[in-house]
mmCIF file of N, CA and C in Angstrom:
data_model
loop_
_atom_site.group_PDB
_atom_site.id
_atom_site.type_symbol
_atom_site.label_atom_id
_atom_site.label_comp_id
_atom_site.label_asym_id
_atom_site.label_seq_id
_atom_site.Cartn_x
_atom_site.Cartn_y
_atom_site.Cartn_z
ATOM 1 N N MET O 1 0.608 -1.238 -0.288
ATOM 2 C CA MET O 1 0.020 -0.103 -0.072
ATOM 3 C C MET O 1 0.920 1.396 -0.093
ATOM 4 N N GLU O 2 0.521 1.932 -0.848
ATOM 5 C CA GLU O 2 1.404 3.555 -1.194
ATOM 6 C C GLU O 2 1.296 4.507 0.016
ATOM 7 N N ILE O 3 1.914 5.363 0.744
ATOM 8 C CA ILE O 3 1.521 6.344 1.531
ATOM 9 C C ILE O 3 0.172 7.358 1.427
ATOM 10 N N ARG O 4 0.795 7.764 -0.053
ATOM 11 C CA ARG O 4 -0.320 8.528 -0.520
ATOM 12 C C ARG O 4 -1.669 8.173 -0.846
ATOM 13 N N ASN O 5 -2.151 6.747 -0.156
ATOM 14 C CA ASN O 5 -3.167 6.092 -0.058
ATOM 15 C C ASN O 5 -3.523 5.738 1.169
ATOM 16 N N GLN O 6 -2.683 6.478 2.074
ATOM 17 C CA GLN O 6 -2.893 6.420 3.484
ATOM 18 C C GLN O 6 -3.206 8.079 3.742
ATOM 19 N N PRO O 7 -4.465 7.628 5.178
ATOM 20 C CA PRO O 7 -4.647 8.760 5.920
ATOM 21 C C PRO O 7 -3.916 9.184 6.830
ATOM 22 N N GLY O 8 -3.612 11.014 6.940
ATOM 23 C CA GLY O 8 -2.963 10.984 7.795
ATOM 24 C C GLY O 8 -3.421 11.071 9.464
ATOM 25 N N GLY O 9 -3.252 12.019 9.904
ATOM 26 C CA GLY O 9 -3.667 11.989 11.437
ATOM 27 C C GLY O 9 -3.476 10.632 12.430
ATOM 28 N N GLN O 10 -4.300 11.237 13.737
ATOM 29 C CA GLN O 10 -4.304 9.504 14.231
ATOM 30 C C GLN O 10 -4.692 8.592 13.741
ATOM 31 N N ASN O 11 -4.435 6.934 13.415
ATOM 32 C CA ASN O 11 -5.427 6.335 13.271
ATOM 33 C C ASN O 11 -4.953 5.052 13.569
ATOM 34 N N ALA O 12 -5.721 4.149 13.108
ATOM 35 C CA ALA O 12 -5.432 2.861 13.411
ATOM 36 C C ALA O 12 -4.627 1.889 12.831
ATOM 37 N N GLY O 13 -4.337 2.278 11.617
ATOM 38 C CA GLY O 13 -3.487 1.951 10.896
ATOM 39 C C GLY O 13 -4.403 0.843 9.518
ATOM 40 N N SER O 14 -3.970 -0.418 9.100
ATOM 41 C CA SER O 14 -4.701 -0.703 7.816
ATOM 42 C C SER O 14 -5.194 -1.761 9.216
ATOM 43 N N VAL O 15 -6.746 -1.868 9.150
ATOM 44 C CA VAL O 15 -7.093 -2.573 10.855
ATOM 45 C C VAL O 15 -7.697 -4.430 10.509
ATOM 46 N N PHE O 16 -8.004 -4.246 9.162
ATOM 47 C CA PHE O 16 -8.648 -5.559 8.799
ATOM 48 C C PHE O 16 -7.801 -5.990 7.744
ATOM 49 N N THR O 17 -7.332 -7.937 7.658
ATOM 50 C CA THR O 17 -6.233 -8.397 6.808
ATOM 51 C C THR O 17 -7.447 -8.486 5.544
ATOM 52 N N ASN O 18 -5.970 -8.542 4.531
ATOM 53 C CA ASN O 18 -7.326 -8.621 3.398
ATOM 54 C C ASN O 18 -7.493 -10.371 3.171
ATOM 55 N N PRO O 19 -8.448 -10.305 2.797
ATOM 56 C CA PRO O 19 -8.923 -11.666 2.231
ATOM 57 C C PRO O 19 -8.520 -12.489 1.333
ATOM 58 N N LYS O 20 -8.313 -13.739 0.414
ATOM 59 C CA LYS O 20 -7.210 -14.297 -0.168
ATOM 60 C C LYS O 20 -8.226 -13.394 -1.430
ATOM 61 N N ASN O 21 -7.334 -13.343 -2.579
ATOM 62 C CA ASN O 21 -8.101 -12.897 -3.832
ATOM 63 C C ASN O 21 -8.967 -11.176 -3.388
ATOM 64 N N LYS O 22 -9.039 -10.739 -2.506
ATOM 65 C CA LYS O 22 -9.978 -9.517 -2.275
ATOM 66 C C LYS O 22 -9.112 -8.202 -1.535
ATOM 67 N N SER O 23 -9.742 -7.160 -1.685
ATOM 68 C CA SER O 23 -9.213 -6.304 -0.656
ATOM 69 C C SER O 23 -10.070 -5.691 0.703
ATOM 70 N N ALA O 24 -9.398 -5.940 1.614
ATOM 71 C CA ALA O 24 -10.174 -5.368 2.722
ATOM 72 C C ALA O 24 -10.978 -4.002 2.480
ATOM 73 N N GLY O 25 -10.134 -3.006 2.068
ATOM 74 C CA GLY O 25 -10.355 -1.651 1.712
ATOM 75 C C GLY O 25 -11.924 -1.359 1.108
ATOM 76 N N ARG O 26 -11.716 -2.606 0.000
ATOM 77 C CA ARG O 26 -12.613 -2.721 -1.455
ATOM 78 C C ARG O 26 -14.087 -3.064 -0.602
ATOM 79 N N LEU O 27 -13.339 -4.126 -0.228
ATOM 80 C CA LEU O 27 -15.053 -4.534 0.557
ATOM 81 C C LEU O 27 -15.773 -3.819 1.628
ATOM 82 N N ILE O 28 -15.416 -3.097 2.237
ATOM 83 C CA ILE O 28 -15.543 -2.031 3.425
ATOM 84 C C ILE O 28 -16.632 -1.019 2.688
ATOM 85 N N GLU O 29 -15.327 -0.351 1.295
ATOM 86 C CA GLU O 29 -15.911 0.461 0.558
ATOM 87 C C GLU O 29 -17.302 0.068 0.381
ATOM 88 N N ASP O 30 -17.276 -1.086 -0.377
ATOM 89 C CA ASP O 30 -18.400 -1.734 -1.265
ATOM 90 C C ASP O 30 -19.751 -1.927 -0.375
ATOM 91 N N SER O 31 -20.021 -2.165 1.011
ATOM 92 C CA SER O 31 -20.798 -2.288 1.881
ATOM 93 C C SER O 31 -21.183 -0.889 2.860
ATOM 94 N N GLY O 32 -20.606 0.448 1.927
ATOM 95 C CA GLY O 32 -21.052 1.767 2.351
ATOM 96 C C GLY O 32 -20.372 2.070 3.228
ATOM 97 N N CYS O 33 -19.483 1.252 3.989
ATOM 98 C CA CYS O 33 -18.513 1.965 5.354
ATOM 99 C C CYS O 33 -18.022 3.226 5.717
ATOM 100 N N LYS O 34 -17.604 3.408 3.897
ATOM 101 C CA LYS O 34 -16.729 4.499 4.034
ATOM 102 C C LYS O 34 -17.444 5.929 4.510
ATOM 103 N N GLY O 35 -16.714 6.607 5.772
ATOM 104 C CA GLY O 35 -17.455 7.813 6.356
ATOM 105 C C GLY O 35 -17.765 7.324 7.625
ATOM 106 N N MET O 36 -18.281 5.858 7.693
ATOM 107 C CA MET O 36 -18.916 6.071 8.831
ATOM 108 C C MET O 36 -18.242 6.474 10.094
ATOM 109 N N ARG O 37 -19.331 6.887 11.377
ATOM 110 C CA ARG O 37 -18.394 7.083 12.377
ATOM 111 C C ARG O 37 -19.193 6.243 14.223
ATOM 112 N N VAL O 38 -18.592 6.002 14.698
ATOM 113 C CA VAL O 38 -19.463 5.417 15.625
ATOM 114 C C VAL O 38 -18.269 6.104 16.907
ATOM 115 N N GLY O 39 -19.255 7.215 17.622
ATOM 116 C CA GLY O 39 -18.404 7.839 18.886
ATOM 117 C C GLY O 39 -17.094 8.892 17.898
ATOM 118 N N SER O 40 -16.128 8.711 18.541
ATOM 119 C CA SER O 40 -14.424 9.471 18.205
ATOM 120 C C SER O 40 -13.686 8.526 16.816
ATOM 121 N N ALA O 41 -14.213 7.057 16.553
ATOM 122 C CA ALA O 41 -13.336 6.726 15.324
ATOM 123 C C ALA O 41 -14.477 6.731 14.293
ATOM 124 N N GLU O 42 -13.675 6.814 12.799
ATOM 125 C CA GLU O 42 -14.816 7.252 11.766
ATOM 126 C C GLU O 42 -13.046 6.169 10.691
ATOM 127 N N VAL O 43 -14.425 5.502 9.699
ATOM 128 C CA VAL O 43 -13.772 4.788 8.514
ATOM 129 C C VAL O 43 -13.658 6.136 7.978
ATOM 130 N N SER O 44 -12.109 6.242 7.636
ATOM 131 C CA SER O 44 -10.898 7.081 6.551
ATOM 132 C C SER O 44 -11.844 6.626 5.598
ATOM 133 N N THR O 45 -12.079 8.129 4.854
ATOM 134 C CA THR O 45 -12.749 8.462 3.503
ATOM 135 C C THR O 45 -11.782 8.176 2.468
ATOM 136 N N LYS O 46 -10.357 8.416 2.816
ATOM 137 C CA LYS O 46 -9.527 8.110 2.024
ATOM 138 C C LYS O 46 -9.029 6.857 1.799
ATOM 139 N N HIS O 47 -9.039 5.780 2.640
ATOM 140 C CA HIS O 47 -8.930 4.275 2.335
ATOM 141 C C HIS O 47 -9.501 3.606 3.450
ATOM 142 N N ALA O 48 -10.787 2.850 2.912
ATOM 143 C CA ALA O 48 -11.743 2.477 3.979
ATOM 144 C C ALA O 48 -10.968 1.295 4.747
ATOM 145 N N ASN O 49 -10.141 0.773 4.764
ATOM 146 C CA ASN O 49 -9.921 -0.734 5.920
ATOM 147 C C ASN O 49 -8.644 0.515 7.060
ATOM 148 N N PHE O 50 -8.674 2.265 6.954
ATOM 149 C CA PHE O 50 -7.979 2.334 7.992
ATOM 150 C C PHE O 50 -9.103 3.170 8.657
ATOM 151 N N ILE O 51 -9.130 2.691 9.970
ATOM 152 C CA ILE O 51 -10.003 3.669 11.160
ATOM 153 C C ILE O 51 -9.344 5.073 11.845
ATOM 154 N N GLN O 52 -9.604 5.984 11.558
ATOM 155 C CA GLN O 52 -8.914 7.580 11.859
ATOM 156 C C GLN O 52 -10.149 7.359 13.610
ATOM 157 N N ALA O 53 -8.917 8.281 14.776
ATOM 158 C CA ALA O 53 -9.973 8.482 15.959
ATOM 159 C C ALA O 53 -9.398 10.367 16.356
ATOM 160 N N ASP O 54 -10.781 11.009 16.799
ATOM 161 C CA ASP O 54 -10.403 12.235 16.940
ATOM 162 C C ASP O 54 -9.696 12.112 18.576
ATOM 163 N N ALA O 55 -8.897 12.875 18.528
ATOM 164 C CA ALA O 55 -7.701 13.410 19.611
ATOM 165 C C ALA O 55 -8.492 13.224 21.093
ATOM 166 N N GLY O 56 -8.669 12.151 22.159
ATOM 167 C CA GLY O 56 -8.540 12.015 23.426
ATOM 168 C C GLY O 56 -10.094 11.064 23.093
ATOM 169 N N GLY O 57 -10.041 10.500 21.650
ATOM 170 C CA GLY O 57 -11.031 8.990 21.193
ATOM 171 C C GLY O 57 -10.883 8.210 22.701
ATOM 172 N N LYS O 58 -11.841 7.397 22.291
ATOM 173 C CA LYS O 58 -11.793 6.076 23.175
ATOM 174 C C LYS O 58 -11.949 4.639 22.632
ATOM 175 N N ALA O 59 -10.885 3.503 23.145
ATOM 176 C CA ALA O 59 -10.935 2.520 22.421
ATOM 177 C C ALA O 59 -11.846 1.789 22.021
ATOM 178 N N GLN O 60 -12.951 1.485 22.457
ATOM 179 C CA GLN O 60 -14.755 1.147 22.921
ATOM 180 C C GLN O 60 -14.874 1.499 21.335
ATOM 181 N N ASP O 61 -15.009 2.762 20.703
ATOM 182 C CA ASP O 61 -15.457 3.889 19.658
ATOM 183 C C ASP O 61 -14.576 3.169 18.465
ATOM 184 N N ILE O 62 -13.470 2.333 18.804
ATOM 185 C CA ILE O 62 -12.889 1.690 17.370
ATOM 186 C C ILE O 62 -13.685 0.494 17.494
ATOM 187 N N LYS O 63 -13.210 0.252 18.456
ATOM 188 C CA LYS O 63 -13.853 -1.156 18.744
ATOM 189 C C LYS O 63 -15.536 -2.074 18.059
ATOM 190 N N ASP O 64 -16.055 -0.500 18.696
ATOM 191 C CA ASP O 64 -17.428 -0.963 18.387
ATOM 192 C C ASP O 64 -17.293 -0.721 16.989
ATOM 193 N N LEU O 65 -17.151 -0.129 16.231
ATOM 194 C CA LEU O 65 -17.131 0.479 15.294
ATOM 195 C C LEU O 65 -16.632 -0.697 14.189
ATOM 196 N N MET O 66 -15.261 -1.037 14.216
ATOM 197 C CA MET O 66 -14.463 -2.539 13.645
ATOM 198 C C MET O 66 -15.608 -3.719 13.888
ATOM 199 N N GLN O 67 -16.666 -4.164 14.698
ATOM 200 C CA GLN O 67 -18.004 -4.876 14.485
ATOM 201 C C GLN O 67 -18.835 -4.559 13.885
ATOM 202 N N LEU O 68 -18.941 -3.011 13.514
ATOM 203 C CA LEU O 68 -19.960 -2.731 12.888
ATOM 204 C C LEU O 68 -20.066 -2.720 11.486
ATOM 205 N N ILE O 69 -18.675 -2.846 10.881
ATOM 206 C CA ILE O 69 -17.944 -2.751 9.899
ATOM 207 C C ILE O 69 -18.205 -4.466 9.497
ATOM 208 N N SER O 70 -17.644 -5.057 10.531
ATOM 209 C CA SER O 70 -17.591 -6.395 10.081
ATOM 210 C C SER O 70 -19.088 -7.406 9.703
ATOM 211 N N ASP O 71 -20.090 -6.694 10.791
ATOM 212 C CA ASP O 71 -21.379 -6.772 9.968
ATOM 213 C C ASP O 71 -21.618 -6.477 8.762
ATOM 214 N N SER O 72 -21.682 -5.350 8.505
ATOM 215 C CA SER O 72 -21.469 -4.960 7.481
ATOM 216 C C SER O 72 -21.146 -5.278 6.250
ATOM 217 N N VAL O 73 -20.236 -5.913 6.373
ATOM 218 C CA VAL O 73 -18.869 -6.445 5.380
ATOM 219 C C VAL O 73 -20.032 -8.243 4.975
ATOM 220 N N TYR O 74 -20.228 -8.840 5.949
ATOM 221 C CA TYR O 74 -20.502 -10.212 5.871
ATOM 222 C C TYR O 74 -21.809 -10.132 5.433
ATOM 223 N N SER O 75 -22.356 -8.910 5.964
ATOM 224 C CA SER O 75 -24.070 -8.959 5.105
ATOM 225 C C SER O 75 -24.146 -8.700 3.929
ATOM 226 N N ASN O 76 -23.463 -7.930 3.183
ATOM 227 C CA ASN O 76 -22.842 -7.467 1.624
ATOM 228 C C ASN O 76 -22.489 -8.741 1.501
ATOM 229 N N LEU O 77 -21.782 -9.337 1.974
ATOM 230 C CA LEU O 77 -21.217 -10.588 1.049
ATOM 231 C C LEU O 77 -22.206 -11.742 0.460
ATOM 232 N N ASP O 78 -23.661 -11.656 0.926
ATOM 233 C CA ASP O 78 -25.162 -12.445 0.699
ATOM 234 C C ASP O 78 -25.421 -11.959 -0.676
ATOM 235 N N SER O 79 -25.030 -10.298 -0.764
ATOM 236 C CA SER O 79 -25.403 -9.652 -2.145
ATOM 237 C C SER O 79 -24.980 -10.114 -3.150
ATOM 238 N N PRO O 80 -25.733 -10.084 -4.324
ATOM 239 C CA PRO O 80 -24.718 -10.066 -5.421
ATOM 240 C C PRO O 80 -23.829 -9.502 -5.839
ATOM 241 N N ASN O 81 -23.510 -8.389 -5.791
ATOM 242 C CA ASN O 81 -22.592 -7.631 -6.055
ATOM 243 C C ASN O 81 -21.543 -8.002 -5.878
ATOM 244 N N CYS O 82 -21.371 -8.771 -4.759
ATOM 245 C CA CYS O 82 -20.281 -9.716 -4.286
ATOM 246 C C CYS O 82 -19.861 -10.669 -4.350
ATOM 247 N N ARG O 83 -20.909 -11.800 -5.253
ATOM 248 C CA ARG O 83 -20.191 -12.862 -5.488
ATOM 249 C C ARG O 83 -19.196 -12.771 -6.665
ATOM 250 N N ASN O 84 -18.510 -13.738 -6.759
ATOM 251 C CA ASN O 84 -17.435 -14.304 -7.909
ATOM 252 C C ASN O 84 -17.788 -15.585 -8.035
#
């Protein structure tokens, strides 16, 4: 992943592992999660596999957002646009 594709600021880095032959960021984006926010944590609008946090943010917000992302991606995998 190139630096220019990565968001700056306070972030949790690349959060999810890429599944075989897929991009976690693409799956997250295709699930409509780009820009999604829970409390102080937000899915980066620059790269969907990065979670950014506001200064003084809570780890629980990141954890809750990660769960919401996982649920959204797994739900979207059942839709025809994600089947290969």
